[in-house]
Amino acid sequence: TDSWGDGWNGALVEVINAQGGVEYELGANFLTGSSYTETISVCTGGSYTIVVSDAGSYPSEIGLNVVSGGATITTYTNSSSTTLGTQMAAFQASCNTLCPNPKDLIYTAGKNDVNFSFNPNGNTGTFVYEWGPQGFVQATGSMVSSTDSTTSSNFTITGLSSNTCYDIILIADCGGNGTSDTLGPISFCTNSCDTTDLCTYTMSMYDTFGDGWNGATVDLYYNGAYGQTFGPAFTTGDSLIVDFEVCAGTEIAVVNASQGTYPSEVYYTLSNVSGSQNVSVSAGNFNAGAVDTVMANCVTPSCPTPTNVAVANMGSTFADISWT
């Protein structure tokens, strides 16, 4: 895949077997568009990695999906950290048609727990899942991981750390019919708050010429830390509307990060569900720099951030500190 839609711009990846041998080099024919498919054959039971062998001109745009038996078993999303030598995927091949791969694993995150659901793809046996810190390698013990199983198409993992990302893999155990390919690793992240404390906001992006934002971006900072960027996906058309959630009590700072090629065409509104909070930049007034700050306050948070910190009566060894 390519996030910009102009092919891989010279980027190449190698499919490497467990012995370190290069089985395929892919990407040379991905010259245009946002997606391209190449079909390869590998040995069943073999372990493989896909590694960037040539970063090309724009490595931050490249991504991939590994598909087996109609199911996506692992995914690499384009990232600014992609460079020469980046491992984009790791998978184990299986050609067992009697035990199809589970697919479409999705999740809903809470603060310390995550609910998962998936498509069994016709299987009725046991599904084994393993999770651990991002980067853990399946069944190796190289990092601390946990394993459990389910006979249904949904499960919940509890006891997780808040505001933390993990990897998970899923495999079907079909008894006498063997096992499926491994689905994953798939990354998931817990929230900083419970789902009942989440506030929904909408970023409504517009362009007067109708050709997207041409490189303009807006950054959001949550309680002083970088949160997310809007704009890179707005590459065509006159509007793009994105909903997202933040924890109640979060201070949201809005910053125009990059003006792009045609800043005079760019305008947007950031608003909450009720419309009581709005941050807007009108057409012709988009300039790089800080815009405004709002406090997410859709609900009373279960553990609100202290405010109005004040210091008084300071002496050489004492001070009075107050807050709300």
CSV table of N, CA and C in Angstrom, one decimal, residues 223-319:
chain,number,residue,atom,x,y,z
A,223,ASN,N,-2.8,17.4,26.8
A,223,ASN,CA,-2.1,17.7,28.0
A,223,ASN,C,-0.6,17.9,27.8
A,224,GLY,N,-0.3,18.6,26.7
A,224,GLY,CA,1.1,19.0,26.4
A,224,GLY,C,1.9,18.0,25.6
A,225,ALA,N,1.3,16.8,25.4
A,225,ALA,CA,2.0,15.7,24.7
A,225,ALA,C,1.4,15.6,23.3
A,226,TYR,N,2.2,15.3,22.3
A,226,TYR,CA,1.7,15.1,20.9
A,226,TYR,C,0.6,14.0,20.9
A,227,GLY,N,-0.5,14.3,20.2
A,227,GLY,CA,-1.6,13.4,20.2
A,227,GLY,C,-1.8,12.8,18.8
A,228,GLN,N,-2.1,13.6,17.8
A,228,GLN,CA,-2.3,13.1,16.4
A,228,GLN,C,-2.3,14.3,15.4
A,229,THR,N,-2.2,13.9,14.2
A,229,THR,CA,-2.1,14.9,13.1
A,229,THR,C,-3.2,14.7,12.1
A,230,PHE,N,-3.8,15.7,11.6
A,230,PHE,CA,-4.9,15.7,10.6
A,230,PHE,C,-4.3,16.4,9.4
A,231,GLY,N,-4.7,15.9,8.2
A,231,GLY,CA,-4.4,16.5,6.9
A,231,GLY,C,-3.7,15.5,6.0
A,232,PRO,N,-2.7,14.7,6.4
A,232,PRO,CA,-2.1,13.8,5.4
A,232,PRO,C,-3.0,13.0,4.6
A,233,ALA,N,-4.1,12.5,5.1
A,233,ALA,CA,-5.1,11.7,4.4
A,233,ALA,C,-6.0,12.5,3.5
A,234,PHE,N,-6.0,13.8,3.6
A,234,PHE,CA,-6.9,14.7,2.8
A,234,PHE,C,-6.2,15.1,1.6
A,235,THR,N,-6.2,14.2,0.6
A,235,THR,CA,-5.4,14.4,-0.7
A,235,THR,C,-6.3,14.7,-1.9
A,236,THR,N,-7.6,14.7,-1.7
A,236,THR,CA,-8.4,15.1,-2.9
A,236,THR,C,-9.8,15.5,-2.4
A,237,GLY,N,-10.6,16.2,-3.2
A,237,GLY,CA,-11.9,16.6,-2.8
A,237,GLY,C,-12.0,17.9,-2.0
A,238,ASP,N,-13.2,18.3,-1.6
A,238,ASP,CA,-13.3,19.6,-0.9
A,238,ASP,C,-13.6,19.4,0.5
A,239,SER,N,-13.7,18.2,1.1
A,239,SER,CA,-13.9,18.0,2.5
A,239,SER,C,-13.5,16.6,3.0
A,240,LEU,N,-13.2,16.5,4.2
A,240,LEU,CA,-12.9,15.3,4.9
A,240,LEU,C,-13.3,15.5,6.4
A,241,ILE,N,-14.2,14.6,6.8
A,241,ILE,CA,-14.7,14.7,8.2
A,241,ILE,C,-14.2,13.5,9.0
A,242,VAL,N,-13.5,13.7,10.1
A,242,VAL,CA,-13.0,12.6,11.0
A,242,VAL,C,-13.5,12.8,12.4
A,243,ASP,N,-14.1,11.7,13.0
A,243,ASP,CA,-14.4,11.7,14.4
A,243,ASP,C,-13.3,11.0,15.2
A,244,PHE,N,-13.1,11.5,16.4
A,244,PHE,CA,-12.1,10.8,17.3
A,244,PHE,C,-12.6,11.1,18.7
A,245,GLU,N,-11.9,10.3,19.6
A,245,GLU,CA,-12.3,10.4,21.0
A,245,GLU,C,-11.1,10.8,21.9
A,246,VAL,N,-11.3,11.5,22.9
A,246,VAL,CA,-10.3,11.9,23.9
A,246,VAL,C,-10.9,11.7,25.3
A,247,CYS,N,-10.1,11.6,26.3
A,247,CYS,CA,-10.6,11.5,27.7
A,247,CYS,C,-11.1,12.8,28.2
A,248,ALA,N,-12.2,12.8,28.9
A,248,ALA,CA,-12.7,14.0,29.6
A,248,ALA,C,-11.6,14.5,30.5
A,249,GLY,N,-11.5,15.8,30.6
A,249,GLY,CA,-10.5,16.5,31.4
A,249,GLY,C,-9.2,16.7,30.6
A,250,THR,N,-9.1,16.3,29.3
A,250,THR,CA,-7.9,16.4,28.5
A,250,THR,C,-7.8,17.8,28.0
A,251,GLU,N,-6.7,18.5,28.1
A,251,GLU,CA,-6.5,19.8,27.5
A,251,GLU,C,-6.0,19.5,26.0
A,252,ILE,N,-6.8,20.1,25.1
A,252,ILE,CA,-6.5,19.9,23.7
A,252,ILE,C,-5.9,21.2,23.1
A,253,ALA,N,-4.7,21.1,22.7
A,253,ALA,CA,-4.0,22.3,22.1
A,253,ALA,C,-4.0,22.1,20.6
A,254,VAL,N,-4.5,23.0,19.8
A,254,VAL,CA,-4.6,22.9,18.3
A,254,VAL,C,-3.5,23.8,17.7
A,255,VAL,N,-2.7,23.1,16.9
A,255,VAL,CA,-1.5,23.8,16.2
A,255,VAL,C,-1.5,23.6,14.7
A,256,ASN,N,-1.5,24.6,13.9
A,256,ASN,CA,-1.3,24.5,12.5
A,256,ASN,C,0.1,24.2,12.3
A,257,ALA,N,0.4,22.9,11.9
A,257,ALA,CA,1.8,22.4,11.8
A,257,ALA,C,2.5,22.8,10.5
A,258,SER,N,1.8,22.5,9.4
A,258,SER,CA,2.5,22.8,8.1
A,258,SER,C,1.5,23.5,7.2
A,259,GLN,N,1.9,24.5,6.5
A,259,GLN,CA,1.0,25.3,5.6
A,259,GLN,C,0.7,24.6,4.3
A,260,GLY,N,1.6,23.7,3.9
A,260,GLY,CA,1.4,23.0,2.6
A,260,GLY,C,1.6,24.0,1.4
A,261,THR,N,1.2,23.6,0.3
A,261,THR,CA,1.4,24.3,-1.0
A,261,THR,C,0.5,25.5,-1.2
A,262,TYR,N,-0.8,25.3,-0.8
A,262,TYR,CA,-1.8,26.3,-1.0
A,262,TYR,C,-2.6,26.6,0.3
A,263,PRO,N,-2.0,27.3,1.3
A,263,PRO,CA,-2.6,27.5,2.6
A,263,PRO,C,-3.9,28.3,2.5
A,264,SER,N,-4.0,29.2,1.5
A,264,SER,CA,-5.1,30.0,1.4
A,264,SER,C,-6.4,29.3,1.1
A,265,GLU,N,-6.3,28.0,0.6
A,265,GLU,CA,-7.5,27.2,0.3
A,265,GLU,C,-8.0,26.4,1.6
A,266,VAL,N,-7.1,26.4,2.6
A,266,VAL,CA,-7.4,25.5,3.7
A,266,VAL,C,-8.2,26.1,4.8
A,267,TYR,N,-9.2,25.4,5.3
A,267,TYR,CA,-10.0,25.8,6.5
A,267,TYR,C,-10.6,24.6,7.2
A,268,TYR,N,-10.9,24.8,8.5
A,268,TYR,CA,-11.4,23.7,9.3
A,268,TYR,C,-12.1,24.1,10.5
A,269,THR,N,-12.9,23.2,11.1
A,269,THR,CA,-13.5,23.4,12.4
A,269,THR,C,-13.3,22.1,13.2
A,270,LEU,N,-12.9,22.3,14.5
A,270,LEU,CA,-12.8,21.2,15.4
A,270,LEU,C,-13.9,21.5,16.4
A,271,SER,N,-14.8,20.5,16.6
A,271,SER,CA,-16.0,20.7,17.5
A,271,SER,C,-16.3,19.5,18.3
A,272,ASN,N,-17.0,19.7,19.4
A,272,ASN,CA,-17.5,18.6,20.2
A,272,ASN,C,-18.9,18.2,19.7
A,273,VAL,N,-19.5,17.2,20.3
A,273,VAL,CA,-20.8,16.7,19.8
A,273,VAL,C,-21.9,17.7,20.0
A,274,SER,N,-21.9,18.4,21.1
A,274,SER,CA,-22.9,19.4,21.4
A,274,SER,C,-22.7,20.7,20.6
A,275,GLY,N,-21.6,20.9,20.1
A,275,GLY,CA,-21.3,22.2,19.4
A,275,GLY,C,-20.9,23.3,20.3
A,276,SER,N,-20.8,23.0,21.6
A,276,SER,CA,-20.5,24.1,22.6
A,276,SER,C,-19.0,24.5,22.5
A,277,GLN,N,-18.2,23.6,22.0
A,277,GLN,CA,-16.8,23.9,21.8
A,277,GLN,C,-16.4,23.9,20.4
A,278,ASN,N,-15.8,25.0,19.9
A,278,ASN,CA,-15.3,25.0,18.5
A,278,ASN,C,-14.0,25.7,18.4
A,279,VAL,N,-13.1,25.2,17.6
A,279,VAL,CA,-11.9,25.9,17.2
A,279,VAL,C,-11.9,25.9,15.7
A,280,SER,N,-11.9,27.1,15.1
A,280,SER,CA,-12.0,27.2,13.6
A,280,SER,C,-10.9,28.1,13.1
A,281,VAL,N,-10.5,27.8,11.8
A,281,VAL,CA,-9.7,28.6,11.0
A,281,VAL,C,-10.4,28.8,9.7
A,282,SER,N,-10.6,30.0,9.3
A,282,SER,CA,-11.4,30.3,8.0
A,282,SER,C,-10.4,30.3,6.8
A,283,ALA,N,-11.0,30.2,5.7
A,283,ALA,CA,-10.2,30.2,4.4
A,283,ALA,C,-9.5,31.5,4.3
A,284,GLY,N,-8.2,31.4,3.9
A,284,GLY,CA,-7.4,32.6,3.7
A,284,GLY,C,-6.7,33.0,5.0
A,285,ASN,N,-6.9,32.3,6.1
A,285,ASN,CA,-6.3,32.6,7.4
A,285,ASN,C,-5.5,31.5,8.0
A,286,PHE,N,-5.1,30.5,7.2
A,286,PHE,CA,-4.4,29.3,7.7
A,286,PHE,C,-2.9,29.7,7.8
A,287,ASN,N,-2.3,29.9,8.9
A,287,ASN,CA,-0.9,30.1,9.1
A,287,ASN,C,-0.3,29.2,10.1
A,288,ALA,N,0.9,28.8,9.9
A,288,ALA,CA,1.5,27.8,10.8
A,288,ALA,C,1.7,28.5,12.2
A,289,GLY,N,1.4,27.7,13.3
A,289,GLY,CA,1.5,28.2,14.6
A,289,GLY,C,0.3,27.7,15.5
A,290,ALA,N,0.4,28.0,16.8
A,290,ALA,CA,-0.6,27.7,17.7
A,290,ALA,C,-1.9,28.4,17.4
A,291,VAL,N,-3.0,27.7,17.6
A,291,VAL,CA,-4.3,28.3,17.3
A,291,VAL,C,-5.2,28.6,18.5
A,292,ASP,N,-5.4,27.5,19.3
A,292,ASP,CA,-6.3,27.7,20.5
A,292,ASP,C,-6.2,26.4,21.3
A,293,THR,N,-6.7,26.5,22.5
A,293,THR,CA,-6.7,25.4,23.5
A,293,THR,C,-8.1,25.2,24.1
A,294,VAL,N,-8.6,24.0,24.1
A,294,VAL,CA,-9.9,23.7,24.7
A,294,VAL,C,-9.7,22.6,25.7
A,295,MET,N,-10.7,22.5,26.7
A,295,MET,CA,-10.7,21.4,27.7
A,295,MET,C,-11.8,20.5,27.4
A,296,ALA,N,-11.5,19.2,27.1
A,296,ALA,CA,-12.6,18.2,26.9
A,296,ALA,C,-13.4,18.0,28.2
A,297,ASN,N,-14.7,18.3,28.1
A,297,ASN,CA,-15.5,18.3,29.3
A,297,ASN,C,-16.9,17.8,29.1
A,298,CYS,N,-17.0,16.7,28.2
A,298,CYS,CA,-18.4,16.2,27.9
A,298,CYS,C,-19.0,15.4,29.1
A,299,VAL,N,-18.1,14.9,30.0
A,299,VAL,CA,-18.6,14.2,31.2
A,299,VAL,C,-17.7,14.5,32.3
A,300,THR,N,-18.2,14.2,33.5
A,300,THR,CA,-17.4,14.4,34.7
A,300,THR,C,-16.4,13.2,34.8
A,301,PRO,N,-15.1,13.4,34.6
A,301,PRO,CA,-14.2,12.3,34.6
A,301,PRO,C,-14.1,11.6,35.9
A,302,SER,N,-13.9,10.3,35.9
A,302,SER,CA,-13.8,9.5,37.1
A,302,SER,C,-12.5,9.9,37.9
A,303,CYS,N,-11.5,10.4,37.3
A,303,CYS,CA,-10.3,10.9,37.9
A,303,CYS,C,-9.8,12.2,37.2
A,304,PRO,N,-10.5,13.3,37.5
A,304,PRO,CA,-10.2,14.5,36.8
A,304,PRO,C,-8.8,15.1,37.1
A,305,THR,N,-8.3,15.8,36.1
A,305,THR,CA,-7.0,16.5,36.2
A,305,THR,C,-7.1,17.7,37.2
A,306,PRO,N,-6.2,17.8,38.2
A,306,PRO,CA,-6.3,19.0,39.0
A,306,PRO,C,-6.1,20.2,38.2
A,307,THR,N,-6.7,21.3,38.7
A,307,THR,CA,-6.6,22.6,38.0
A,307,THR,C,-6.3,23.7,39.1
A,308,ASN,N,-6.0,24.9,38.6
A,308,ASN,CA,-5.8,26.1,39.4
A,308,ASN,C,-4.8,25.9,40.5
A,309,VAL,N,-3.7,25.3,40.2
A,309,VAL,CA,-2.6,25.1,41.2
A,309,VAL,C,-2.0,26.5,41.5
A,310,ALA,N,-1.9,26.8,42.8
A,310,ALA,CA,-1.4,28.1,43.2
A,310,ALA,C,-0.4,27.9,44.4
A,311,VAL,N,0.6,28.7,44.5
A,311,VAL,CA,1.6,28.7,45.6
A,311,VAL,C,1.5,30.0,46.3
A,312,ALA,N,1.5,30.0,47.6
A,312,ALA,CA,1.5,31.2,48.5
A,312,ALA,C,2.3,31.0,49.7
A,313,ASN,N,2.6,32.1,50.4
A,313,ASN,CA,3.3,32.1,51.7
A,313,ASN,C,4.6,31.3,51.6
A,314,MET,N,5.4,31.6,50.6
A,314,MET,CA,6.7,30.9,50.4
A,314,MET,C,7.7,31.4,51.4
A,315,GLY,N,8.4,30.5,52.1
A,315,GLY,CA,9.5,30.8,52.9
A,315,GLY,C,10.7,30.0,52.5
A,316,SER,N,11.7,30.0,53.4
A,316,SER,CA,13.0,29.3,53.0
A,316,SER,C,12.8,27.8,53.0
A,317,THR,N,11.9,27.3,53.8
A,317,THR,CA,11.7,25.8,53.9
A,317,THR,C,10.2,25.4,53.9
A,318,PHE,N,9.3,26.3,53.4
A,318,PHE,CA,7.9,26.0,53.4
A,318,PHE,C,7.2,26.8,52.3
A,319,ALA,N,6.0,26.3,52.0
A,319,ALA,CA,5.2,27.0,51.0
A,319,ALA,C,3.8,26.4,51.2
